[in-house]
Each structure stands twice: as structure tokens, then as C-alpha cells.
Amino acid sequence: MMSREQLRELLIANSIRPACYELDGRRADMAYVLERKNSKWAVYYTERGQRFDEETFEGEDEACRYIRDQLLSTDSTRTDAVDKHRYTGE
């Protein structure tokens, strides 16, 4: 079972930029959001106040694993991707 706190630790350990996610359902922009909705959990990407690709899950574990997979499979979420772009222009 994965909790939000375990997910947060995993994302930090994998150099995922904190600006790329919000695990407490707060407003964010250009980020993946994990939000508790009544008795379910939602994961979506938000940009300019719009929600994209929203998925709903019964439990926290399933939602955490889904957002983890989204963040780990997106190269632009990593701190080294930002550093590489900053120093090489790629």
C-alpha cells in the first residue's frame, strides 16, 4: 500500500521536481494533481485552470501508483531535465 507521504519520498528520491505535482489537492498549474474527492481519489494534469486526463480511483494506493507512473515516465518532470536544458539548450 502506497500513501501520499511514501509517494512524496519516492518522488524526491527520483529527482522529480516538486513544481510538477501536488499531492494534497491544492490548486496548481502545469502539474499533476492528486485530490481526494468525497470517498474517491482523482488524478489529473492541470494547466491554465483546466483539468486534463482525469482518472478516478477507489483508493489512495491505486491513485498514488497511477500518479507515480505518470511522473516517472515524463522526462520533463525530472530536475536533471531542467538542468540539462539550462546548460545545453536541449
mmCIF file of C-alpha atoms in Angstrom:
data_model
loop_
_atom_site.group_PDB
_atom_site.id
_atom_site.type_symbol
_atom_site.label_atom_id
_atom_site.label_comp_id
_atom_site.label_asym_id
_atom_site.label_seq_id
_atom_site.Cartn_x
_atom_site.Cartn_y
_atom_site.Cartn_z
ATOM 1 C CA MET A 1 0.000 0.000 0.000
ATOM 2 C CA MET A 2 1.356 3.386 -1.004
ATOM 3 C CA SER A 3 0.429 6.551 0.880
ATOM 4 C CA ARG A 4 0.884 10.139 -0.237
ATOM 5 C CA GLU A 5 3.812 10.516 2.146
ATOM 6 C CA GLN A 6 5.534 7.424 0.735
ATOM 7 C CA LEU A 7 4.875 8.729 -2.765
ATOM 8 C CA ARG A 8 6.356 12.123 -1.878
ATOM 9 C CA GLU A 9 9.536 10.432 -0.589
ATOM 10 C CA LEU A 10 9.793 8.295 -3.726
ATOM 11 C CA LEU A 11 9.391 11.328 -5.998
ATOM 12 C CA ILE A 12 12.095 13.231 -4.124
ATOM 13 C CA ALA A 13 14.418 10.210 -4.310
ATOM 14 C CA ASN A 14 13.838 10.061 -8.082
ATOM 15 C CA SER A 15 14.581 13.773 -8.600
ATOM 16 C CA ILE A 16 11.037 14.702 -9.642
ATOM 17 C CA ARG A 17 10.616 18.479 -9.443
ATOM 18 C CA PRO A 18 8.102 19.449 -6.719
ATOM 19 C CA ALA A 19 6.572 22.058 -9.057
ATOM 20 C CA CYS A 20 5.401 19.182 -11.296
ATOM 21 C CA TYR A 21 2.994 17.701 -8.762
ATOM 22 C CA GLU A 22 0.553 18.498 -5.974
ATOM 23 C CA LEU A 23 -0.359 15.636 -3.656
ATOM 24 C CA ASP A 24 -2.719 17.496 -1.332
ATOM 25 C CA GLY A 25 -5.350 18.596 -3.846
ATOM 26 C CA ARG A 26 -4.317 22.250 -3.784
ATOM 27 C CA ARG A 27 -4.523 24.422 -6.868
ATOM 28 C CA ALA A 28 -1.572 24.030 -9.192
ATOM 29 C CA ASP A 29 -0.643 24.941 -12.748
ATOM 30 C CA MET A 30 1.201 22.783 -15.247
ATOM 31 C CA ALA A 31 1.298 19.959 -12.722
ATOM 32 C CA TYR A 32 -0.129 16.541 -11.932
ATOM 33 C CA VAL A 33 -2.602 16.697 -9.042
ATOM 34 C CA LEU A 34 -3.756 14.027 -6.593
ATOM 35 C CA GLU A 35 -7.028 15.034 -4.973
ATOM 36 C CA ARG A 36 -9.439 13.373 -2.581
ATOM 37 C CA LYS A 37 -12.987 13.688 -3.891
ATOM 38 C CA ASN A 38 -15.558 12.521 -1.357
ATOM 39 C CA SER A 39 -14.707 8.838 -0.854
ATOM 40 C CA LYS A 40 -12.617 8.535 -4.057
ATOM 41 C CA TRP A 41 -9.323 9.850 -5.385
ATOM 42 C CA ALA A 42 -8.719 11.791 -8.598
ATOM 43 C CA VAL A 43 -5.523 12.287 -10.560
ATOM 44 C CA TYR A 44 -5.283 14.808 -13.373
ATOM 45 C CA TYR A 45 -2.972 17.213 -15.141
ATOM 46 C CA THR A 46 -3.819 20.878 -14.820
ATOM 47 C CA GLU A 47 -2.815 23.796 -16.977
ATOM 48 C CA ARG A 48 -4.285 27.311 -17.056
ATOM 49 C CA GLY A 49 -7.109 26.271 -14.762
ATOM 50 C CA GLN A 50 -8.175 23.354 -16.963
ATOM 51 C CA ARG A 51 -8.097 19.667 -15.978
ATOM 52 C CA PHE A 52 -6.833 17.100 -18.459
ATOM 53 C CA ASP A 53 -6.817 13.291 -18.480
ATOM 54 C CA GLU A 54 -8.651 12.969 -15.161
ATOM 55 C CA GLU A 55 -8.802 9.459 -13.717
ATOM 56 C CA THR A 56 -10.766 8.422 -10.616
ATOM 57 C CA PHE A 57 -9.738 5.677 -8.191
ATOM 58 C CA GLU A 58 -11.367 3.913 -5.258
ATOM 59 C CA GLY A 59 -8.311 4.037 -3.007
ATOM 60 C CA GLU A 60 -5.276 6.150 -2.176
ATOM 61 C CA ASP A 61 -2.846 3.340 -3.063
ATOM 62 C CA GLU A 62 -4.148 2.963 -6.621
ATOM 63 C CA ALA A 63 -4.199 6.742 -7.182
ATOM 64 C CA CYS A 64 -0.654 7.134 -5.796
ATOM 65 C CA ARG A 65 0.661 4.384 -8.050
ATOM 66 C CA TYR A 66 -1.003 5.964 -11.083
ATOM 67 C CA ILE A 67 0.395 9.460 -10.483
ATOM 68 C CA ARG A 68 3.791 7.916 -9.679
ATOM 69 C CA ASP A 69 3.824 6.174 -13.059
ATOM 70 C CA GLN A 70 2.786 9.385 -14.831
ATOM 71 C CA LEU A 71 5.526 11.420 -13.179
ATOM 72 C CA LEU A 72 8.287 8.836 -13.582
ATOM 73 C CA SER A 73 7.520 8.291 -17.268
ATOM 74 C CA THR A 74 7.664 12.005 -18.151
ATOM 75 C CA ASP A 75 11.240 13.201 -18.716
ATOM 76 C CA SER A 76 10.394 16.876 -18.222
ATOM 77 C CA THR A 77 9.431 16.300 -14.576
ATOM 78 C CA ARG A 78 12.983 15.470 -13.520
ATOM 79 C CA THR A 79 15.321 18.066 -12.045
ATOM 80 C CA ASP A 80 18.155 16.876 -14.278
ATOM 81 C CA ALA A 81 15.985 17.586 -17.357
ATOM 82 C CA VAL A 82 15.709 21.222 -16.277
ATOM 83 C CA ASP A 83 19.432 21.417 -15.574
ATOM 84 C CA LYS A 84 20.283 19.832 -18.927
ATOM 85 C CA HIS A 85 18.065 22.320 -20.749
ATOM 86 C CA ARG A 86 19.520 25.228 -18.774
ATOM 87 C CA TYR A 87 23.122 24.299 -19.567
ATOM 88 C CA THR A 88 22.881 22.823 -23.066
ATOM 89 C CA GLY A 89 19.765 24.423 -24.515
ATOM 90 C CA GLU A 90 18.378 20.973 -25.446
#
